[in-house]
Every structure is written in structure tokens, then in C-alpha cells.
mmCIF file of C-alpha atoms and ligand atoms in Angstrom:
data_model
loop_
_atom_site.group_PDB
_atom_site.id
_atom_site.type_symbol
_atom_site.label_atom_id
_atom_site.label_comp_id
_atom_site.label_asym_id
_atom_site.label_seq_id
_atom_site.Cartn_x
_atom_site.Cartn_y
_atom_site.Cartn_z
ATOM 1 C CA UNK A 905 0.052 -0.116 0.117
ATOM 2 C CA UNK A 906 2.605 2.152 0.994
ATOM 3 C CA UNK A 907 4.920 1.356 -2.128
ATOM 4 C CA UNK A 908 1.726 2.217 -4.184
ATOM 5 C CA UNK A 909 1.320 5.477 -2.693
ATOM 6 C CA UNK A 910 4.800 6.415 -3.126
ATOM 7 C CA UNK A 911 4.818 5.403 -6.685
ATOM 8 C CA UNK A 912 1.601 7.237 -7.526
ATOM 9 C CA UNK A 913 3.580 9.977 -8.904
ATOM 10 C CA UNK A 914 3.705 7.923 -11.875
ATOM 11 C CA UNK A 915 0.836 8.637 -14.465
ATOM 12 C CA UNK A 916 1.113 5.193 -15.989
ATOM 13 C CA UNK A 917 1.366 3.404 -12.575
ATOM 14 C CA UNK A 918 -1.578 5.047 -11.259
ATOM 15 C CA UNK A 919 -3.685 4.699 -14.274
ATOM 16 C CA UNK A 920 -2.947 0.949 -13.880
ATOM 17 C CA UNK A 921 -3.647 0.629 -10.220
ATOM 18 C CA UNK A 922 -5.852 3.549 -9.187
ATOM 19 C CA UNK A 923 -9.091 1.518 -10.291
ATOM 20 C CA UNK A 924 -8.098 -1.640 -7.996
ATOM 21 C CA UNK A 925 -6.860 0.161 -4.860
ATOM 22 C CA UNK A 926 -5.128 -1.911 -2.495
ATOM 23 C CA UNK A 927 -7.157 -2.811 0.486
ATOM 24 C CA UNK A 928 -6.777 -0.278 3.391
ATOM 25 C CA UNK A 929 -4.426 -1.364 6.306
ATOM 26 C CA UNK A 930 -6.944 -2.434 8.672
ATOM 27 C CA UNK A 931 -8.312 -5.083 6.341
ATOM 28 C CA UNK A 932 -4.632 -5.974 5.361
ATOM 29 C CA UNK A 933 -3.818 -6.554 9.010
ATOM 30 C CA UNK A 934 -7.089 -8.652 9.144
ATOM 31 C CA UNK A 935 -5.539 -10.646 6.295
ATOM 32 C CA UNK A 936 -2.287 -10.844 8.004
ATOM 33 C CA UNK A 937 -3.624 -12.051 11.059
ATOM 34 C CA UNK A 938 -4.977 -15.281 9.126
ATOM 35 C CA UNK A 939 -1.556 -15.992 8.048
ATOM 36 C CA UNK A 940 1.635 -17.322 9.476
ATOM 37 C CA UNK A 941 3.262 -13.965 8.144
ATOM 38 C CA UNK A 942 4.046 -10.977 10.615
ATOM 39 C CA UNK A 943 1.469 -8.308 10.690
ATOM 40 C CA UNK A 944 4.041 -5.436 10.016
ATOM 41 C CA UNK A 945 4.535 -6.753 6.272
ATOM 42 C CA UNK A 946 3.538 -3.708 4.345
ATOM 43 C CA UNK A 947 4.982 -3.781 0.821
ATOM 44 C CA UNK A 948 3.166 -4.451 -2.276
ATOM 45 C CA UNK A 949 5.303 -7.757 -2.763
ATOM 46 C CA UNK A 950 4.002 -8.989 0.551
ATOM 47 C CA UNK A 951 0.575 -8.362 -0.721
ATOM 48 C CA UNK A 952 1.148 -10.336 -3.828
ATOM 49 C CA UNK A 953 2.568 -13.017 -1.752
ATOM 50 C CA UNK A 954 -0.490 -13.170 0.570
ATOM 51 C CA UNK A 955 -2.734 -13.234 -2.528
ATOM 52 C CA UNK A 956 -0.592 -16.270 -3.874
ATOM 53 C CA UNK A 957 -1.146 -17.892 -0.420
ATOM 54 C CA UNK A 958 -4.744 -17.631 -0.668
ATOM 55 C CA UNK A 959 -4.459 -18.903 -4.155
ATOM 56 C CA UNK A 960 -2.884 -22.063 -2.871
ATOM 57 C CA UNK A 961 -5.188 -22.309 -0.049
ATOM 58 C CA UNK A 962 -8.477 -22.015 -2.100
ATOM 59 C CA UNK A 963 -7.093 -24.005 -5.243
ATOM 60 C CA UNK A 964 -5.158 -26.805 -3.417
ATOM 61 C CA UNK A 965 -5.643 -26.606 0.174
ATOM 62 C CA UNK A 966 -2.044 -26.275 0.904
ATOM 63 C CA UNK A 967 0.765 -24.095 0.296
ATOM 64 C CA UNK A 968 2.655 -24.932 -2.906
ATOM 65 C CA UNK A 969 6.522 -25.295 -2.781
ATOM 66 C CA UNK A 970 7.896 -22.358 -4.840
ATOM 67 C CA UNK A 971 11.292 -21.876 -6.309
ATOM 68 C CA UNK A 972 11.567 -18.176 -5.732
ATOM 69 C CA UNK A 973 13.291 -17.249 -2.544
ATOM 70 C CA UNK A 974 11.007 -15.436 0.180
ATOM 71 C CA UNK A 975 13.991 -13.764 1.548
ATOM 72 C CA UNK A 976 14.114 -11.416 -1.164
ATOM 73 C CA UNK A 977 10.585 -9.934 -0.156
ATOM 74 C CA UNK A 978 11.773 -9.564 3.796
ATOM 75 C CA UNK A 979 14.812 -7.310 2.380
ATOM 76 C CA UNK A 980 12.240 -5.175 0.796
ATOM 77 C CA UNK A 981 10.134 -5.204 3.972
ATOM 78 C CA UNK A 982 13.027 -4.439 6.265
ATOM 79 C CA UNK A 983 14.247 -1.426 4.614
ATOM 80 C CA UNK A 984 11.032 -0.227 3.065
ATOM 81 C CA UNK A 985 12.663 0.559 -0.217
ATOM 82 C CA UNK A 986 12.138 -0.866 -3.606
ATOM 83 C CA UNK A 987 14.828 -3.147 -5.062
ATOM 84 C CA UNK A 988 15.581 -5.090 -8.252
ATOM 85 C CA UNK A 989 15.549 -8.389 -5.943
ATOM 86 C CA UNK A 990 11.986 -7.407 -4.764
ATOM 87 C CA UNK A 991 10.907 -6.587 -8.378
ATOM 88 C CA UNK A 992 12.268 -10.043 -9.363
ATOM 89 C CA UNK A 993 10.471 -11.798 -6.676
ATOM 90 C CA UNK A 994 7.144 -10.117 -7.487
ATOM 91 C CA UNK A 995 7.605 -11.002 -11.127
ATOM 92 C CA UNK A 996 8.085 -14.514 -10.249
ATOM 93 C CA UNK A 997 5.138 -14.565 -7.978
ATOM 94 C CA UNK A 998 2.935 -12.585 -10.272
ATOM 95 C CA UNK A 999 -0.488 -13.947 -11.381
ATOM 96 C CA UNK A 1000 -2.004 -10.665 -12.531
ATOM 97 C CA UNK A 1001 -2.694 -11.996 -16.169
ATOM 98 C CA UNK A 1002 -3.183 -14.963 -18.014
ATOM 99 C CA UNK A 1003 0.518 -15.300 -19.169
ATOM 100 C CA UNK A 1004 1.138 -16.723 -15.628
ATOM 101 C CA UNK A 1005 -0.663 -19.810 -16.424
ATOM 102 C CA UNK A 1006 1.219 -20.644 -19.637
ATOM 103 C CA UNK A 1007 4.867 -19.296 -18.948
ATOM 104 C CA UNK A 1008 7.545 -21.841 -17.783
ATOM 105 C CA UNK A 1009 9.890 -19.097 -16.253
ATOM 106 C CA UNK A 1010 9.054 -15.458 -15.508
ATOM 107 C CA UNK A 1011 11.720 -13.085 -16.998
ATOM 108 C CA UNK A 1012 12.281 -10.204 -14.948
ATOM 109 C CA UNK A 1013 15.550 -8.927 -16.684
ATOM 110 C CA UNK A 1014 19.195 -9.010 -16.193
ATOM 111 C CA UNK A 1015 22.417 -6.853 -16.270
ATOM 112 C CA UNK A 1016 24.062 -4.206 -14.458
ATOM 113 C CA UNK A 1017 22.116 -2.188 -11.816
ATOM 114 C CA UNK A 1018 23.236 1.558 -12.595
ATOM 115 C CA UNK A 1019 23.497 1.054 -16.440
ATOM 116 C CA UNK A 1020 24.572 3.368 -19.067
ATOM 117 C CA UNK A 1021 21.608 1.981 -21.176
ATOM 118 C CA UNK A 1022 18.558 0.011 -20.322
ATOM 119 C CA UNK A 1023 17.308 -1.983 -23.361
ATOM 120 C CA UNK A 1024 13.649 -2.726 -23.526
ATOM 121 C CA UNK A 1025 12.309 -5.565 -25.548
ATOM 122 C CA UNK A 1026 8.949 -7.007 -26.106
ATOM 123 C CA UNK A 1027 8.360 -10.184 -24.379
ATOM 124 C CA UNK A 1028 10.351 -13.288 -23.574
ATOM 125 C CA UNK A 1029 10.361 -15.999 -26.519
ATOM 126 C CA UNK A 1030 10.793 -19.787 -26.264
ATOM 127 C CA UNK A 1031 14.489 -19.828 -25.240
ATOM 128 C CA UNK A 1032 13.863 -16.967 -22.642
ATOM 129 C CA UNK A 1033 10.861 -18.701 -21.070
ATOM 130 C CA UNK A 1034 12.963 -21.756 -20.752
ATOM 131 C CA UNK A 1035 15.973 -20.119 -19.170
ATOM 132 C CA UNK A 1036 14.165 -17.140 -17.277
ATOM 133 C CA UNK A 1037 16.697 -14.899 -18.999
ATOM 134 C CA UNK A 1038 16.168 -11.872 -21.360
ATOM 135 C CA UNK A 1039 17.240 -12.031 -24.984
ATOM 136 C CA UNK A 1040 19.230 -15.561 -24.848
ATOM 137 C CA UNK A 1041 17.872 -17.011 -28.320
ATOM 138 C CA UNK A 1042 18.870 -15.986 -31.781
ATOM 139 C CA UNK A 1043 17.469 -12.389 -31.619
ATOM 140 C CA UNK A 1044 19.619 -12.180 -28.315
ATOM 141 C CA UNK A 1045 22.647 -13.026 -29.684
ATOM 142 C CA UNK A 1046 22.244 -10.779 -32.509
ATOM 143 C CA UNK A 1047 21.289 -7.793 -30.021
ATOM 144 C CA UNK A 1048 24.509 -8.573 -27.945
ATOM 145 C CA UNK A 1049 26.509 -7.782 -31.161
ATOM 146 C CA UNK A 1050 24.749 -4.382 -31.699
ATOM 147 C CA UNK A 1051 25.547 -3.584 -28.159
ATOM 148 C CA UNK A 1052 29.238 -4.694 -28.584
ATOM 149 C CA UNK A 1053 29.522 -2.773 -31.598
ATOM 150 C CA UNK A 1054 29.118 0.583 -29.663
ATOM 151 C CA UNK A 1055 30.696 -0.444 -26.244
ATOM 152 C CA UNK A 1056 27.835 -1.907 -24.578
ATOM 153 C CA UNK A 1057 27.548 -5.172 -22.785
ATOM 154 C CA UNK A 1058 25.045 -6.823 -20.462
ATOM 155 C CA UNK A 1059 27.688 -8.088 -18.097
ATOM 156 C CA UNK A 1060 29.329 -4.462 -17.620
ATOM 157 C CA UNK A 1061 27.285 -1.674 -18.576
ATOM 158 C CA UNK A 1062 23.782 -2.555 -19.703
ATOM 159 C CA UNK A 1063 20.531 -3.807 -18.280
ATOM 160 C CA UNK A 1064 18.189 -5.766 -20.401
ATOM 161 C CA UNK A 1065 14.244 -6.293 -19.953
ATOM 162 C CA UNK A 1066 11.040 -6.577 -21.688
ATOM 163 C CA UNK A 1067 7.631 -4.718 -21.533
ATOM 164 C CA UNK A 1068 5.998 -8.104 -20.609
ATOM 165 C CA UNK A 1069 7.939 -10.305 -18.354
ATOM 166 C CA UNK A 1070 6.305 -13.726 -19.437
ATOM 167 C CA UNK A 1071 6.045 -15.588 -22.752
ATOM 168 C CA UNK A 1072 2.995 -14.795 -24.775
ATOM 169 C CA UNK A 1073 1.951 -18.372 -26.359
ATOM 170 C CA UNK A 1074 3.146 -18.615 -29.888
ATOM 171 C CA UNK A 1075 5.117 -15.630 -29.481
ATOM 172 C CA UNK A 1076 2.205 -13.648 -30.487
ATOM 173 C CA UNK A 1077 2.212 -9.774 -29.599
ATOM 174 C CA UNK A 1078 1.318 -9.046 -25.701
ATOM 175 C CA UNK A 1079 -2.122 -7.840 -25.465
ATOM 176 C CA UNK A 1080 -2.895 -4.374 -24.021
ATOM 177 C CA UNK A 1081 -4.143 -5.689 -20.866
ATOM 178 C CA UNK A 1082 -0.985 -8.066 -20.419
ATOM 179 C CA UNK A 1083 1.391 -5.048 -21.127
ATOM 180 C CA UNK A 1084 -0.783 -2.889 -18.703
ATOM 181 C CA UNK A 1085 -0.491 -5.552 -15.814
ATOM 182 C CA UNK A 1086 3.517 -5.738 -16.434
ATOM 183 C CA UNK A 1087 4.075 -2.036 -16.691
ATOM 184 C CA UNK A 1088 4.382 -1.114 -13.114
ATOM 185 C CA UNK A 1089 7.590 -3.727 -13.099
ATOM 186 C CA UNK A 1090 9.180 -1.749 -15.977
ATOM 187 C CA UNK A 1091 8.392 1.522 -14.192
ATOM 188 C CA UNK A 1092 10.022 0.509 -11.131
ATOM 189 C CA UNK A 1093 12.998 -0.824 -12.800
ATOM 190 C CA UNK A 1094 13.595 2.323 -14.751
ATOM 191 C CA UNK A 1095 13.130 4.267 -11.381
ATOM 192 C CA UNK A 1096 15.823 2.060 -9.656
ATOM 193 C CA UNK A 1097 18.276 1.576 -12.449
ATOM 194 C CA UNK A 1098 18.340 5.322 -13.701
ATOM 195 C CA UNK A 1099 19.920 4.448 -16.762
ATOM 196 C CA UNK A 1100 21.806 7.512 -18.822
ATOM 197 C CA UNK A 1101 19.808 6.267 -21.892
ATOM 198 C CA UNK A 1102 16.891 3.979 -22.892
ATOM 199 C CA UNK A 1103 16.847 1.794 -26.029
ATOM 200 C CA UNK A 1104 13.750 0.520 -27.011
ATOM 201 C CA UNK A 1105 13.651 -2.220 -29.786
ATOM 202 C CA UNK A 1106 10.802 -2.920 -31.650
ATOM 203 C CA UNK A 1107 7.219 -1.517 -31.794
ATOM 204 C CA UNK A 1108 5.797 -2.725 -28.493
ATOM 205 C CA UNK A 1109 8.162 -1.075 -26.223
ATOM 206 C CA UNK A 1110 8.825 1.812 -28.422
ATOM 207 C CA UNK A 1111 5.193 2.742 -28.489
ATOM 208 C CA UNK A 1112 4.532 2.349 -25.129
ATOM 209 C CA UNK A 1113 7.494 4.343 -23.588
ATOM 210 C CA UNK A 1114 7.266 7.317 -26.330
ATOM 211 C CA UNK A 1115 3.385 7.392 -26.282
ATOM 212 C CA UNK A 1116 3.690 7.520 -30.083
ATOM 213 C CA UNK A 1117 1.173 5.157 -31.817
ATOM 214 C CA UNK A 1118 3.730 5.017 -35.098
ATOM 215 C CA UNK A 1119 5.622 2.343 -36.618
ATOM 216 C CA UNK A 1120 9.381 2.338 -36.058
ATOM 217 C CA UNK A 1121 10.275 3.685 -39.559
ATOM 218 C CA UNK A 1122 8.459 6.892 -38.505
ATOM 219 C CA UNK A 1123 9.689 7.041 -34.941
ATOM 220 C CA UNK A 1124 13.407 6.394 -35.193
ATOM 221 C CA UNK A 1125 16.035 9.119 -36.108
ATOM 222 C CA UNK A 1126 14.842 11.297 -32.963
ATOM 223 C CA UNK A 1127 15.887 11.403 -29.344
ATOM 224 C CA UNK A 1128 12.862 10.830 -27.033
ATOM 225 C CA UNK A 1129 12.419 11.349 -23.504
ATOM 226 C CA UNK A 1130 10.974 9.069 -20.996
ATOM 227 C CA UNK A 1131 10.658 11.009 -17.472
ATOM 228 C CA UNK A 1132 13.894 13.093 -18.387
ATOM 229 C CA UNK A 1133 15.880 9.905 -19.734
ATOM 230 C CA UNK A 1134 16.779 10.144 -23.250
ATOM 231 C CA UNK A 1135 15.368 7.367 -24.952
ATOM 232 C CA UNK A 1136 16.507 5.851 -28.424
ATOM 233 C CA UNK A 1137 13.996 3.834 -30.861
ATOM 234 C CA UNK A 1138 15.227 1.178 -33.310
ATOM 235 C CA UNK A 1139 13.955 -1.947 -34.895
ATOM 236 C CA UNK A 1140 13.553 -5.415 -33.029
ATOM 237 C CA UNK A 1141 16.789 -7.691 -33.773
ATOM 238 C CA UNK A 1142 13.959 -10.437 -34.709
ATOM 239 C CA UNK A 1143 12.677 -8.065 -37.493
ATOM 240 C CA UNK A 1144 16.193 -7.288 -38.683
ATOM 241 C CA UNK A 1145 17.147 -11.051 -38.945
ATOM 242 C CA UNK A 1146 14.241 -11.695 -40.988
ATOM 243 C CA UNK A 1147 14.885 -8.575 -43.157
ATOM 244 C CA UNK A 1148 18.695 -7.623 -43.101
ATOM 245 C CA UNK A 1149 18.421 -5.766 -46.394
ATOM 246 C CA UNK A 1150 15.697 -3.299 -45.214
ATOM 247 C CA UNK A 1151 16.700 -2.893 -41.578
ATOM 248 C CA UNK A 1152 20.473 -3.296 -41.066
ATOM 249 C CA UNK A 1153 21.532 0.135 -42.097
ATOM 250 C CA UNK A 1154 19.029 1.921 -40.151
ATOM 251 C CA UNK A 1155 19.638 0.020 -37.189
ATOM 252 C CA UNK A 1156 23.388 0.954 -37.477
ATOM 253 C CA UNK A 1157 22.475 4.726 -37.838
ATOM 254 C CA UNK A 1158 20.369 4.436 -34.549
ATOM 255 C CA UNK A 1159 23.087 2.750 -32.678
ATOM 256 C CA UNK A 1160 25.783 5.274 -33.841
ATOM 257 C CA UNK A 1161 23.228 8.068 -32.705
ATOM 258 C CA UNK A 1162 23.183 6.412 -29.253
ATOM 259 C CA UNK A 1163 27.063 5.772 -29.218
ATOM 260 C CA UNK A 1164 27.339 9.500 -29.990
ATOM 261 C CA UNK A 1165 25.437 10.285 -27.137
ATOM 262 C CA UNK A 1166 27.352 8.192 -24.679
ATOM 263 C CA UNK A 1167 30.566 9.224 -26.024
ATOM 264 C CA UNK A 1168 31.925 10.626 -22.912
ATOM 265 C CA UNK A 1169 30.812 7.654 -20.639
ATOM 266 C CA UNK A 1170 32.072 5.052 -23.218
ATOM 267 C CA UNK A 1171 35.814 6.119 -23.231
HETATM 268 N N1 LIG B 1799 12.278 -10.702 -27.874
HETATM 269 C C1 LIG B 1799 12.241 -10.015 -27.085
HETATM 270 O O1 LIG B 1799 11.481 -9.019 -27.186
HETATM 271 N N2 LIG B 1799 12.651 -10.190 -25.764
HETATM 272 C C2 LIG B 1799 13.329 -11.386 -25.663
HETATM 273 O O2 LIG B 1799 13.708 -11.327 -24.266
HETATM 274 C C3 LIG B 1799 13.731 -12.092 -26.629
HETATM 275 C C4 LIG B 1799 12.999 -11.892 -27.681
#
């Protein structure tokens, strides 16, 4: 509840959550008093944890084993602050949309905290779903090449994530309600990571973060801002793999533009 209030600054965040307000504290206390969890728990992740406990209780009658580490949630409760670990925990236990029923592994994101660049893709594919990591299939290897060409690397100065953290069946586009459910995770990741620049790859993330309902061809070529962070738009690596002749050279122009913006930090 408190975290929601704090995050209420974000238009997108409140848009998503305002309608379904978290319960008032007295109710949450009553809920907590029926569980084995301490009453002072007060974060959004604790609330989701309670929801999933109730889901277990109602659907199975017992608490299912989970592979996520509940300790991560405790860290957030003790400090009262948001963290990438807390977000990853919430993503792993999230059941807000139907993708949670078909995913193998949710994919919160990976890379350096305080990165130079945050890359935002669309949604995990089959390999990402199997490994729980973003951009690890063919498109991911190609993306790593692009990043390497301008001095970026997910192990040293870049963070990679997607708008939607669970794989849509048959790799279809995420539905608007799926993006809406997942967007608060991305907003919180951006808040915490504070990247020097954002690179959106593909239509879904580019439209969402620029607010433009245009194709990449019309959007690319200028620098946008997402909450004061410069944002660069380019094609999705899968699209470029499918049509190198058309997209390779514009992508290279986009990457050079990003490199030029980062030149003082990349030395
Ligand atoms: N495509 C995406 O948009 N994201 C991934 O993580 C993998 C493929």
C-alpha cells in the first residue's frame, strides 16, 4: 500500500492501479492475522505473496512449493525501499494476467544496476521462457552483437528487460491488458536503474515508452525522453534477422546516434 502511494507519482502506474486500490491497512492487518506472516508486512510484494497464498489455499488447500526465494521479499520489508530483487520476486510470483498460466519461467531482466543503457524489448520468447533470462535466443545473440559494436555489454554496463515479463503463447504480440499488468514492474525498474539512456527495440516497447502510436520507421531518427531519460528507438533484432536488407543500415544509424550520445561515458 505504501509503495503504491509512493509510486503514485507515475501517471502510468496510477492509471493501472488506481481503479483497483489496494485494501486499507486495517483490512490488510485482518488478512495478515490469518496467515503465519507477521502483521507489520506492508509492501506490495507482501500483498502479492498473500494473494498467492490465498490462491494456494483456495485452489489446493495447502501451500505449494515455490522456487523463488522468499528472503528477497523480507529485504524489501525491512528497508521499506524498492529493489531489483524485490521486483524479481514479485514478477516470479505474479499472477496478474493469463500469461502466468502458460509461462515456464518469468523473465524479470538481467544486467548491471546503474547501467549506461537500459534495453527494453517486447516479451520473452521460447528460449527466454526456458532459461528465465531475457534475449538469450537468436535475436538476443544478435542484440549482443549490436551492443558490443558500440561498447555496451549486459555484463558490464547495460541492463536488459522486456515490457512483458512472461512469454505470450506462440510468441504473439502481448495484449494491451498484459502490457498494462506488467508495466508497473518496468516503471519501477527504470526508477531504480536510472540509466543514462533507454534503447527500445521494436514497436511494442517503443510505442509504450514514447507514447507514439507509430511504426518504428516513423519514430526512429530522433531522441525522445522518458521521465527525463533520453530514449532511442530502433527495430527489433528479430525483425532485422528476418529482413537484413531493409533494416540493417537504419539500425546501425540508430546505434551510432546512441553511441554519440554516450561518447563521454564510453571512453
Ligand atoms: N524478444 C524480445 O522482445 N525479448 C526477449 O527477451 C527475447 C526476444
